[in-house]
Short mmCIF file of C-alpha atoms and ligand atoms in Angstrom, two decimals:
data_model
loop_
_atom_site.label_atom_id
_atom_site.label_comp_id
_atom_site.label_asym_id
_atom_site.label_seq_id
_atom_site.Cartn_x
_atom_site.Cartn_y
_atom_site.Cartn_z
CA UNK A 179 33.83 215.21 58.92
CA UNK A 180 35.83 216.37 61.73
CA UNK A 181 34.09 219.39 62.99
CA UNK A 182 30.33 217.29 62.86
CA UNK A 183 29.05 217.63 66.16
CA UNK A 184 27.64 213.95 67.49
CA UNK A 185 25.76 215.14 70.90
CA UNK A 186 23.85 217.91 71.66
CA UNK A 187 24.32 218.50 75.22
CA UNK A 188 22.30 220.91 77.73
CA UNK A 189 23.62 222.95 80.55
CA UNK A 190 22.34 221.61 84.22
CA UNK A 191 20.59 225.08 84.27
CA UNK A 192 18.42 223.80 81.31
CA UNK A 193 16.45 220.79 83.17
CA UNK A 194 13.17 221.61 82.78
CA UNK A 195 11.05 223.50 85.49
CA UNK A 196 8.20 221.86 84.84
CA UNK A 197 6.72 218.85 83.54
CA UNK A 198 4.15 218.89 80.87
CA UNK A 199 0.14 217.93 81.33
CA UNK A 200 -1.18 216.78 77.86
CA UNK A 201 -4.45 216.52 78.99
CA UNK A 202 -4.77 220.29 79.16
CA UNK A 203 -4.11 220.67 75.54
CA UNK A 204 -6.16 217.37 74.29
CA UNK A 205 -9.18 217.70 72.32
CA UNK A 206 -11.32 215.80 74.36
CA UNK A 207 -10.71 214.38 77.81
CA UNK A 208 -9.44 210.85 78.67
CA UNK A 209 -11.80 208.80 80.32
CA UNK A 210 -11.88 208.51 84.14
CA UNK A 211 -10.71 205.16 85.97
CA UNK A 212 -13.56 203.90 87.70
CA UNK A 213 -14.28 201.99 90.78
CA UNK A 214 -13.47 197.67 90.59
CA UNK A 215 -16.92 197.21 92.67
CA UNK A 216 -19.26 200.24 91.77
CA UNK A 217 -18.31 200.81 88.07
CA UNK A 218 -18.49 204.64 89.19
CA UNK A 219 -15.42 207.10 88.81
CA UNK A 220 -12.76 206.57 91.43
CA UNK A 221 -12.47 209.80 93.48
CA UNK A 222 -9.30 210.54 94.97
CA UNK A 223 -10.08 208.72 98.99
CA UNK A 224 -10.19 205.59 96.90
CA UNK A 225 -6.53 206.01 96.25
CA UNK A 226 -5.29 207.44 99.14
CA UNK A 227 -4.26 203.99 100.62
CA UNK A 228 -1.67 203.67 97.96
CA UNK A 229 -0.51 206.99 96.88
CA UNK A 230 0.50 210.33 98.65
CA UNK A 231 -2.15 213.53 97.81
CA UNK A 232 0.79 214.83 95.87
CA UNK A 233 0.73 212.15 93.17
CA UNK A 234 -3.36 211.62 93.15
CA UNK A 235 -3.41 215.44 92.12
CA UNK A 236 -1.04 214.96 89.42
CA UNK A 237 -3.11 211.89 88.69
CA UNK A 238 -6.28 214.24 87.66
CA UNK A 239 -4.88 217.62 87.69
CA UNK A 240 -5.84 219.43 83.92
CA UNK A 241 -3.03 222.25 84.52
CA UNK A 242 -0.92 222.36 81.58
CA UNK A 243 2.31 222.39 83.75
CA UNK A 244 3.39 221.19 87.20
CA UNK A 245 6.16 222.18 88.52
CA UNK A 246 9.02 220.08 89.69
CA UNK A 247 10.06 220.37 93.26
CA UNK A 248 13.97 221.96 93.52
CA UNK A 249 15.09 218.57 95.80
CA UNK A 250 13.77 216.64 92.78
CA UNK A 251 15.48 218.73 90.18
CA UNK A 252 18.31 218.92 92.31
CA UNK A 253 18.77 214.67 91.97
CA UNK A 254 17.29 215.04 88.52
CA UNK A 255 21.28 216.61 87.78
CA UNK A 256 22.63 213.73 88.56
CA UNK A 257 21.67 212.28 84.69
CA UNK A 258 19.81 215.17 83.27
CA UNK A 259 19.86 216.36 80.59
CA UNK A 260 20.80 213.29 79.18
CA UNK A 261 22.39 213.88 76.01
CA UNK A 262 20.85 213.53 72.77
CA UNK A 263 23.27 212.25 70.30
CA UNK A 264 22.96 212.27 66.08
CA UNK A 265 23.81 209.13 65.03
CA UNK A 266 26.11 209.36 62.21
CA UNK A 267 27.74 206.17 61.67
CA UNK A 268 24.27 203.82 61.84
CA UNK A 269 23.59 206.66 59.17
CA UNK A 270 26.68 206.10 57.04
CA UNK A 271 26.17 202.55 57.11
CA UNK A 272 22.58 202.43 56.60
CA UNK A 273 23.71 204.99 53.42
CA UNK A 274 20.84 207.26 54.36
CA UNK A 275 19.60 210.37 53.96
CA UNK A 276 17.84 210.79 57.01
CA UNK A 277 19.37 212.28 60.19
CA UNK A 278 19.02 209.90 62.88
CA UNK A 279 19.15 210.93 66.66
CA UNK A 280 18.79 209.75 69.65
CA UNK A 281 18.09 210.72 73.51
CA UNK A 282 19.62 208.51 75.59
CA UNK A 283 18.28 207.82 78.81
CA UNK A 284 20.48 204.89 79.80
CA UNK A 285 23.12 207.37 81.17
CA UNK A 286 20.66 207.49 84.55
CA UNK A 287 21.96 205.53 87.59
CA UNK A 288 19.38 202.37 87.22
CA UNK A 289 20.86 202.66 83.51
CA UNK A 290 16.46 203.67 81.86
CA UNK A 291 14.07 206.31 81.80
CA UNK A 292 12.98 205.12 84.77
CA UNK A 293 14.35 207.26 87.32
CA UNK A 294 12.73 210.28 85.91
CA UNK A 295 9.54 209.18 87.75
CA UNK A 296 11.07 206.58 90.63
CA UNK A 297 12.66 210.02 92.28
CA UNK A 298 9.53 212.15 92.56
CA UNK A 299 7.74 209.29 93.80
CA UNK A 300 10.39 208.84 96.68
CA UNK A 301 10.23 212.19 97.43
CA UNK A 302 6.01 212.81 97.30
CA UNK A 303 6.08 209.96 99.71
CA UNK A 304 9.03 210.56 102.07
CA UNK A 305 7.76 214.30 102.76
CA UNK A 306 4.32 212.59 103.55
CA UNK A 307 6.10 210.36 106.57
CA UNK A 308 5.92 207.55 104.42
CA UNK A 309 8.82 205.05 105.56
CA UNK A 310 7.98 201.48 103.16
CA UNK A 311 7.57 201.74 99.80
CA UNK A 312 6.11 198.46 97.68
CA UNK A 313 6.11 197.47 93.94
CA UNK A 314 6.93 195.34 91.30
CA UNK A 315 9.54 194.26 88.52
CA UNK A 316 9.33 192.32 85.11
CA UNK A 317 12.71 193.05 83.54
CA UNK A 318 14.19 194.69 87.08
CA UNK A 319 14.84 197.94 85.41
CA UNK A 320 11.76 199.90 87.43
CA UNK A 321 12.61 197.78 91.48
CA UNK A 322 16.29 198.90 90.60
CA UNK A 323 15.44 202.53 89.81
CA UNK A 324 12.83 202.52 93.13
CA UNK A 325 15.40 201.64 95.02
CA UNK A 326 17.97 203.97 93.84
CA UNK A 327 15.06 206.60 94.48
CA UNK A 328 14.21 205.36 98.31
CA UNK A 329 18.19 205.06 99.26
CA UNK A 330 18.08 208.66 98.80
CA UNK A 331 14.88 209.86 101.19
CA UNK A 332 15.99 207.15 103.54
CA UNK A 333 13.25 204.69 102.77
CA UNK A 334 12.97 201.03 102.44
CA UNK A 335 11.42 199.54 99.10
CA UNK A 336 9.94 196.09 98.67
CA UNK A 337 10.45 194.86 95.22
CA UNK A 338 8.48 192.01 94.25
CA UNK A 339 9.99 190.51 90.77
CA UNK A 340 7.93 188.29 88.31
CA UNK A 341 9.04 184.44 89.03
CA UNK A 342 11.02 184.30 85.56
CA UNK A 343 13.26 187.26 85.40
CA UNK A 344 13.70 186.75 89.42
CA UNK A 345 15.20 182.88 88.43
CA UNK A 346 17.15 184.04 85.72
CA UNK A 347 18.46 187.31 86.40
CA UNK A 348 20.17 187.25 89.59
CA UNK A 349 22.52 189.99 88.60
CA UNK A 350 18.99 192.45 88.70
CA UNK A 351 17.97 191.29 91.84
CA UNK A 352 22.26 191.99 93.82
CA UNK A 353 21.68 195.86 92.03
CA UNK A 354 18.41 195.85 93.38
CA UNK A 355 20.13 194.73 96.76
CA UNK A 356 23.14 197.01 96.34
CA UNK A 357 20.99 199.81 96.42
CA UNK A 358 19.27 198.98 99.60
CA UNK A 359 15.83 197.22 98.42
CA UNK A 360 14.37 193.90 99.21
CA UNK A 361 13.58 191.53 96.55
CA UNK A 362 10.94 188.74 96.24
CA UNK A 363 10.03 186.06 94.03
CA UNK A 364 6.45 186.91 92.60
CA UNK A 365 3.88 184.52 93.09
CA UNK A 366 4.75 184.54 96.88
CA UNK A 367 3.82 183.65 99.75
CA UNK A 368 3.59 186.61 101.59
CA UNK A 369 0.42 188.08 100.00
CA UNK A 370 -3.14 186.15 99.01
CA UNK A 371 -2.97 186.73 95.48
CA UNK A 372 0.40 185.19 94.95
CA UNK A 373 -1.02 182.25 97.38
CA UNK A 374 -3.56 181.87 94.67
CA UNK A 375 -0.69 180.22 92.28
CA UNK A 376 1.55 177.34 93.00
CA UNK A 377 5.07 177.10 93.76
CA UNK A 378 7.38 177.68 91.15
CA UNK A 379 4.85 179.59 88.73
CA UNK A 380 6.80 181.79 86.43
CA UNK A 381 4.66 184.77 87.62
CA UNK A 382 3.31 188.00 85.95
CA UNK A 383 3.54 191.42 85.25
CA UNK A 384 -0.07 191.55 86.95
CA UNK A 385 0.43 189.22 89.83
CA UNK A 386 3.58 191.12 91.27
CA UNK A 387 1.14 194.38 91.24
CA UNK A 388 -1.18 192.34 92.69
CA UNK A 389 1.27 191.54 95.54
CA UNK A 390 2.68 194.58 95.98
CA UNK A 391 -1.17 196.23 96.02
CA UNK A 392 -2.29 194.27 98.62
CA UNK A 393 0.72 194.67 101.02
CA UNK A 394 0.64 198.75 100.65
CA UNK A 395 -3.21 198.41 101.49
CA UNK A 396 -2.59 196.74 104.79
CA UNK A 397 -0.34 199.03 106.32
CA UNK A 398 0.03 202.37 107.42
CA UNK A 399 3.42 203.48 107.11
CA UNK A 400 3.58 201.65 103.64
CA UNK A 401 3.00 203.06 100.05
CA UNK A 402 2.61 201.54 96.74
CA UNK A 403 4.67 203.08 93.71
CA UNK A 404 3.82 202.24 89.97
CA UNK A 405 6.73 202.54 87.15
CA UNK A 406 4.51 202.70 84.15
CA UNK A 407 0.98 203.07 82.96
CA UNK A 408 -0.51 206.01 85.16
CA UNK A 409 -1.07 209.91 84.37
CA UNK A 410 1.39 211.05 86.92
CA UNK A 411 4.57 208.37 85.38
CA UNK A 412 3.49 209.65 82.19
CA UNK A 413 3.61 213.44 83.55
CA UNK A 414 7.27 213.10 85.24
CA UNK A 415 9.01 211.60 81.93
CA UNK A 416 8.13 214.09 79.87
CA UNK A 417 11.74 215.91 80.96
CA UNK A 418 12.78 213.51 78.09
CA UNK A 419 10.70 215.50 75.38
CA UNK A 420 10.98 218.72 77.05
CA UNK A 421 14.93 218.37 77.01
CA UNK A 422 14.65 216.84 73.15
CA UNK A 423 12.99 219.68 71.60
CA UNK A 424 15.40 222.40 72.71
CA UNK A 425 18.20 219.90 71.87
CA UNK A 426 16.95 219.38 68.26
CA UNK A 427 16.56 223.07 67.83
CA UNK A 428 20.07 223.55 68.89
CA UNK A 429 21.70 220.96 66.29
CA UNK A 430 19.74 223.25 63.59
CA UNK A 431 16.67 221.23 63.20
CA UNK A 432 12.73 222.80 62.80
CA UNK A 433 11.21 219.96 63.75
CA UNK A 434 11.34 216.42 63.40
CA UNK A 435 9.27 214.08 60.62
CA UNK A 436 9.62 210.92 63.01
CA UNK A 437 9.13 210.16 66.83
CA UNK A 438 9.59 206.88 67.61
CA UNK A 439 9.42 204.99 71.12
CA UNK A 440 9.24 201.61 72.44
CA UNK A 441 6.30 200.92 74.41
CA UNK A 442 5.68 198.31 77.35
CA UNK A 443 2.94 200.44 80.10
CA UNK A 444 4.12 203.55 77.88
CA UNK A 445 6.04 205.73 80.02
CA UNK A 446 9.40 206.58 78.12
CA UNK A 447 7.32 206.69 75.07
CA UNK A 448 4.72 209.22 76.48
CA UNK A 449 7.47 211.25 77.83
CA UNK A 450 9.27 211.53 74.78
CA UNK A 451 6.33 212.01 72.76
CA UNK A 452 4.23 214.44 74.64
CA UNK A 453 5.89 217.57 73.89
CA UNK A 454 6.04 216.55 70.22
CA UNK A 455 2.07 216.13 70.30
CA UNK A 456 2.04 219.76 71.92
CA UNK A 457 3.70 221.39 68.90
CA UNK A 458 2.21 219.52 66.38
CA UNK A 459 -1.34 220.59 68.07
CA UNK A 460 0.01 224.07 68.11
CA UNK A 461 0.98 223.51 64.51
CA UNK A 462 4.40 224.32 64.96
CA UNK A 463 5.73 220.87 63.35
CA UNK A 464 3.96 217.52 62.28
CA UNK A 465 6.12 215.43 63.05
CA UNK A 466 4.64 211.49 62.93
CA UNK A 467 4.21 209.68 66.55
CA UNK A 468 5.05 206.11 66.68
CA UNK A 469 4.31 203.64 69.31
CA UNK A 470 6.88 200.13 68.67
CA UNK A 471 5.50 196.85 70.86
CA UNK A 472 6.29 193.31 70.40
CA UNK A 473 4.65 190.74 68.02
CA UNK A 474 4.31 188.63 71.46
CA UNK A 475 2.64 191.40 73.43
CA UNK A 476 1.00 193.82 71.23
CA UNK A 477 -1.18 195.71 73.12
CA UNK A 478 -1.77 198.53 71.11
CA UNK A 479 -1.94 197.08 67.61
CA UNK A 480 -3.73 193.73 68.66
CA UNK A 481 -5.68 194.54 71.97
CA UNK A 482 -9.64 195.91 72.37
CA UNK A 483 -10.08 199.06 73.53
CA UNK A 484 -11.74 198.23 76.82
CA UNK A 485 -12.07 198.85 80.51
CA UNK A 486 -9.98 196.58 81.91
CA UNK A 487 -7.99 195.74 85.45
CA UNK A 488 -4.62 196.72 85.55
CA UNK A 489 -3.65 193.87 87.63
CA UNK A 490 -4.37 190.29 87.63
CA UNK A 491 -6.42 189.80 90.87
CA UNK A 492 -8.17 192.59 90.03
CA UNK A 493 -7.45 195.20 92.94
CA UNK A 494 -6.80 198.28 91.22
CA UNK A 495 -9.57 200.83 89.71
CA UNK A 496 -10.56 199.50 85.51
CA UNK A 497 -8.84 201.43 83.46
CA UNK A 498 -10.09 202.91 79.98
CA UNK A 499 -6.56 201.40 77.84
CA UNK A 500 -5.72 198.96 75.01
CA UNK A 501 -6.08 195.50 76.88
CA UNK A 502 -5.24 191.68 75.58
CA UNK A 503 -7.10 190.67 78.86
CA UNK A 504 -5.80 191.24 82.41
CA UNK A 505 -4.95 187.38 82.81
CA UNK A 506 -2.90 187.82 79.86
CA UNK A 507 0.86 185.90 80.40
CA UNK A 508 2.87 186.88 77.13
CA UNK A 509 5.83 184.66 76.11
CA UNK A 510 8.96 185.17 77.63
CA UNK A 511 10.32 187.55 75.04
CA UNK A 512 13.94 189.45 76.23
CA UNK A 513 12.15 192.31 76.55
CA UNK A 514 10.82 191.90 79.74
CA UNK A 515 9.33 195.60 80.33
CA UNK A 516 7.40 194.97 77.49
CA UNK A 517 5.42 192.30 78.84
CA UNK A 518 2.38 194.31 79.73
CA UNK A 519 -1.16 193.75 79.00
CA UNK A 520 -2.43 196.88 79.37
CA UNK A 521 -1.43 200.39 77.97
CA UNK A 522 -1.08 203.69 79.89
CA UNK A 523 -4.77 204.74 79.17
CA UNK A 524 -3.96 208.28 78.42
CA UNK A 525 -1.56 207.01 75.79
CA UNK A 526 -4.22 204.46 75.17
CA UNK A 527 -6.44 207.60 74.76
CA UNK A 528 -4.08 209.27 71.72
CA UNK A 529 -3.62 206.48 70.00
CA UNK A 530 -7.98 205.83 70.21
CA UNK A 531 -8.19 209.65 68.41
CA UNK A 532 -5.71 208.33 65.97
CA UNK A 533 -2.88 211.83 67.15
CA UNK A 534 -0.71 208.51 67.78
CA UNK A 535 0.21 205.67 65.30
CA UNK A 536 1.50 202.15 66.68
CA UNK A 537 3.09 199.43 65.25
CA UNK A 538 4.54 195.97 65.82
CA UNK A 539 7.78 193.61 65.14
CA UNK A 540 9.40 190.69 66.15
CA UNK A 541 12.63 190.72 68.22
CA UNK A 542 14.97 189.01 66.09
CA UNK A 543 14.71 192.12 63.51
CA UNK A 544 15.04 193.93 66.79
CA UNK A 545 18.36 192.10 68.40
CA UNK A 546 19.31 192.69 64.95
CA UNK A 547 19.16 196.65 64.59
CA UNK A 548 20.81 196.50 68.48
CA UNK A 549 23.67 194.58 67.13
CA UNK A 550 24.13 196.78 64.31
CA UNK A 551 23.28 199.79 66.41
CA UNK A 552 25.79 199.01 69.13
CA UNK A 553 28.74 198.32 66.39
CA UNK A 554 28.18 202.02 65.32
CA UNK A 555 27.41 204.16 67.95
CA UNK A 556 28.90 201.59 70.63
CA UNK A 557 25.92 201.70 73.01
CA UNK A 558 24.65 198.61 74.04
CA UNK A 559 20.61 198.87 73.85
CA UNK A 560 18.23 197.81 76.24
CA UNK A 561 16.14 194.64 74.42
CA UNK A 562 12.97 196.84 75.08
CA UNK A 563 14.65 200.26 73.26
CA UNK A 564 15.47 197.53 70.56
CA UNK A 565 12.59 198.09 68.96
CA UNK A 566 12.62 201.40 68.28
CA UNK A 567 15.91 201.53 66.87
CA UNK A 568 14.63 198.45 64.41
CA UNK A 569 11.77 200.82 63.68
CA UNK A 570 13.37 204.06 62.95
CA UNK A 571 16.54 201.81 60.83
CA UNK A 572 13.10 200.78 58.84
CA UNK A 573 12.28 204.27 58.19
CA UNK A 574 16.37 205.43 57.59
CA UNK A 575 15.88 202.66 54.50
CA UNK A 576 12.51 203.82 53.37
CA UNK A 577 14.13 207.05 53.04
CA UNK A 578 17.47 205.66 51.03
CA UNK A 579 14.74 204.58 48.20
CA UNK A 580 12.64 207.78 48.55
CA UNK A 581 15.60 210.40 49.15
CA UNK A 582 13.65 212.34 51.75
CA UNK A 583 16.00 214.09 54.28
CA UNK A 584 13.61 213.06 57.48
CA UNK A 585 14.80 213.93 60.77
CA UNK A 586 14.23 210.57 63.14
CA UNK A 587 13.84 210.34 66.75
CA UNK A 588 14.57 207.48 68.60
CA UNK A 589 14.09 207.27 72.42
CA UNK A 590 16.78 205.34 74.07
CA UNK A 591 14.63 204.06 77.14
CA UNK A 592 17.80 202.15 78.83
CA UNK A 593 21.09 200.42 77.96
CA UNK A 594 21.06 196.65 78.02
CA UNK A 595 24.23 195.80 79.71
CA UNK A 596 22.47 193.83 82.38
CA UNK A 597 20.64 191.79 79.40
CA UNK A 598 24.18 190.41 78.16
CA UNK A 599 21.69 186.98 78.10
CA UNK A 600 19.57 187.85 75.59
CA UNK A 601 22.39 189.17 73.23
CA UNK A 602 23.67 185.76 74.19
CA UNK A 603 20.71 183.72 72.90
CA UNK A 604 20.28 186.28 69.63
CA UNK A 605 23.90 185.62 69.03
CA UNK A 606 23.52 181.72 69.62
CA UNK A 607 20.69 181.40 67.77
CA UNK A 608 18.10 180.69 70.16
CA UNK A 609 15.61 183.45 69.82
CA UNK A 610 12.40 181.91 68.89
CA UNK A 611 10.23 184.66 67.30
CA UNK A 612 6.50 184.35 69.01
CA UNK A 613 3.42 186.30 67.74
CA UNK A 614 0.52 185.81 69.54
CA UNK A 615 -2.12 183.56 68.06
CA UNK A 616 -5.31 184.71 67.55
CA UNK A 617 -6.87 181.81 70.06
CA UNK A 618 -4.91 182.92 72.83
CA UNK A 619 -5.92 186.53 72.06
CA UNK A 620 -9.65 185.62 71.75
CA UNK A 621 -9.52 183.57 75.08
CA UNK A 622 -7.52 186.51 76.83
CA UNK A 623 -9.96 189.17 75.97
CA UNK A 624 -13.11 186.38 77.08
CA UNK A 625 -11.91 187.50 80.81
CA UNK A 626 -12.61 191.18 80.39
CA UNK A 627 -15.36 192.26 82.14
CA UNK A 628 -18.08 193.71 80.20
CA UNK A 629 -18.33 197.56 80.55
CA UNK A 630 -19.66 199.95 78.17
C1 PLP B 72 10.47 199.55 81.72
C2 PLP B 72 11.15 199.80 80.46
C3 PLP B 72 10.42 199.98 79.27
C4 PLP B 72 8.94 199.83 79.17
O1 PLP B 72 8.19 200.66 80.00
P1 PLP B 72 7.44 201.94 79.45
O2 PLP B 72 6.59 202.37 80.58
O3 PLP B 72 6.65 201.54 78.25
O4 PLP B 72 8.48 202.93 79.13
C5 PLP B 72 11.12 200.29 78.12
N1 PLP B 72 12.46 200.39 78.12
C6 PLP B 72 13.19 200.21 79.24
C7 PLP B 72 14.67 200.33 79.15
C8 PLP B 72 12.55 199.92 80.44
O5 PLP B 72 13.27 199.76 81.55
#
């Protein structure tokens, strides 16, 4: 019909003030990273080499809410509030009753979520004299939104990109470049751990931290920055469920039945998500919370529930998370930001105490939904956001047999216009659909160190 709004869109005045602290309202509290050598809680001196006091406080702070800085809100208006739209042609196609929407964070400059955190970072940093900032990229998306960040507090950024998507992604590494960083191919030779690997070696997830760990440590002037996985990430996207909830009350709707988010270290998904898990605590809606993650990496439905290394060399503090092993390499899937081993151990620590439910698929079902969802609502998905729209068109059916009216939520991490290659191999038929076998989980999970 002709007067049935499609986007709910907020006012720049209605970016939220604050982000939101889960752990104040949990039941019981996550537990702590500890120490690589001493197996004892890290205190906050063992991460001031790589962070600025800023982001260790939001690391352990228990506050309910933190409030965002103005010059960070102030960039924040550049994409936010990204609109959330209702999608009613995938729901006149899929002939259901369900009312599907979704929040679209591709609309940022590095086209993901990812500048939601990449910006605060920048600025915790640049107001602590910080001048160099160091990290890593699988799929690009997280080096190209660091960059974006540091261009704007004047800073450089060192991006060191896993071997595979660095060979066959050039187009990530030029936006990395147009926006002022410095890319390298991870192994490398610049650092130990990537020494530790030969020439050519398609890299990891977990070696590029490595890399970009160990330069941060050595200097001074130098910072490491993390796009996933820790509490403070988690804490700076949840502007994305913040924003969601008033925009769902606005297009009429209580509450929704359905949250569903991709996750790869679990940021977009925790930031969508959080808020949600703060009404339903409150018992203000119960709506269900659902984690999507590759057949070929899934860390949540497949992995132990261990203290594990969030690196491969084994530099950074063990982390309490869903783990297939730290030495894990998953196949080269599309969705490269999925490709993590690990899982954001406060999401890690939901899902545990069973407030979070995760699942799994294989990405031809998901190039499949992307297809279907960009010749409806004519955005081109991100291979990673993929899988929650296959997800949520699951539920949209499951609702067409049962008749239930469920409001679905599907977080939009990014737009996949820079992954034109992978729509080219779904479309040429040359997606091969890998789960992982259980010998290569068993030997993975052989490398985790023992820790009760
Ligand atoms: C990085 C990325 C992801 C995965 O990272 P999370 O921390 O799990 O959000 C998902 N979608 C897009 C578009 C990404 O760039």
């Amino acid at each position: 019909m002709a007067d049935e709004p499609v986007k709910y869109l907020l006012d720049d005045s209605e970016i939220p003030t604050h982000w939101y602290n889960v752990v104040a309202d949990l039941p019981t509290p996550p537990p702590p990273p500890l120490h690589p050598g001493t197996h004892q809680p890290v205190g906050p001196d063992d991460l001031a080499a790589l962070f600025p006091p800023e982001l260790i406080a939001q690391e352990v702070t228990t506050e309910r809410y933190v409030e965002i800085p103005e010059p960070v809100r102030e960039i924040y208006r550049q994409w936010r509030p990204s609109p959330l739209f209702r999608a009613r042609r995938l729901e006149r196609v899929l002939d259901t009753p369900a009312r599907i929407y979704y929040k679209h964070e591709g609309v940022s400059p590095a086209g993901s979520h990812k500048t939601n955190t990449a910006v605060p970072q920048a600025y915790y940093n640049s107001i602590n004299g910080i001048r160099h900032l160091t990290t890593e990229t699988g799929a690009g998306q997280w080096g190209t939104a660091l960059a974006f960040a540091c261009a704007l507090f004047d800073m450089q950024c060192d991006v060191w990109q896993v071997g595979a998507s660095f060979d066959t992604k050039p187009a990530r590494r030029t936006l990395i470049e147009t926006f002022g960083g410095t890319v390298y191919r991870s192994p490398s030779l610049l650092t130990e751990a990537g020494k530790a690997f030969e020439e050519g070696h398609p890299g990891s997830l977990g070696i590029a931290i490595s890399e970009a760990v160990e330069v941060a440590a050595q200097r001074d002037d130098t910072k490491y920055a993390l796009g996933s996985v820790l509490n403070h990430v988690l804490l700076h996207q949840t502007v994305i469920g913040e924003e969601a909830l008033l925009q769902l009350r606005k297009a009429g709707e209580t509450g929704a039945d359905l949250v569903v988010g991709c996750a790869g270290g679990g940021s977009n998904f925790a930031g969508l998500i959080f808020p949600f898990l703060r009404e339903k605590l409150a018992g203000n809606q119960s709506p269900r919370l659902l984690a999507v993650e590759p057949a070929a990496c899934p860390t949540l439905t497949r992995g132990e529930y261990r203290y594990d290394f969030g690196d491969t060399a084994g530099l950074t503090p063990l982390l309490k998370m869903y783990t297939l092993g730290h030495d894990f390499v998953p196949s080269p899937i599309h969705a490269g930001g999925l490709r993590y081993h690990g899982m954001a151990p406060l999401l890690s620590h939901v899902v545990h105490e069973g407030l979070v439910e995760a699942t799994s698929l294989h990405q031809s079902e998901c190039f499949d939904a992307a297809l279907q969802f960009a010749r409806t609502e004519g955005v081109v998905p991100a291979p990673e956001s993929s899988h929650a729209i296959a997800q949520a068109r699951r539920a949209a059916l499951s609702c067409k047999e049962t008749g239930q009216e469920q409001v679905i939520v599907i977080g939009l991490s990014g737009h996949g216009l820079l992954e034109l290659g992978a729509y080219e191999s779904y479309l040429a038929d040359r997606l091969i659909d890998d789960a992982l076998s259980e010998e290569a989980l068993t030997s993975a999970l052989a490398a985790v160190p023992a820790i009760s």
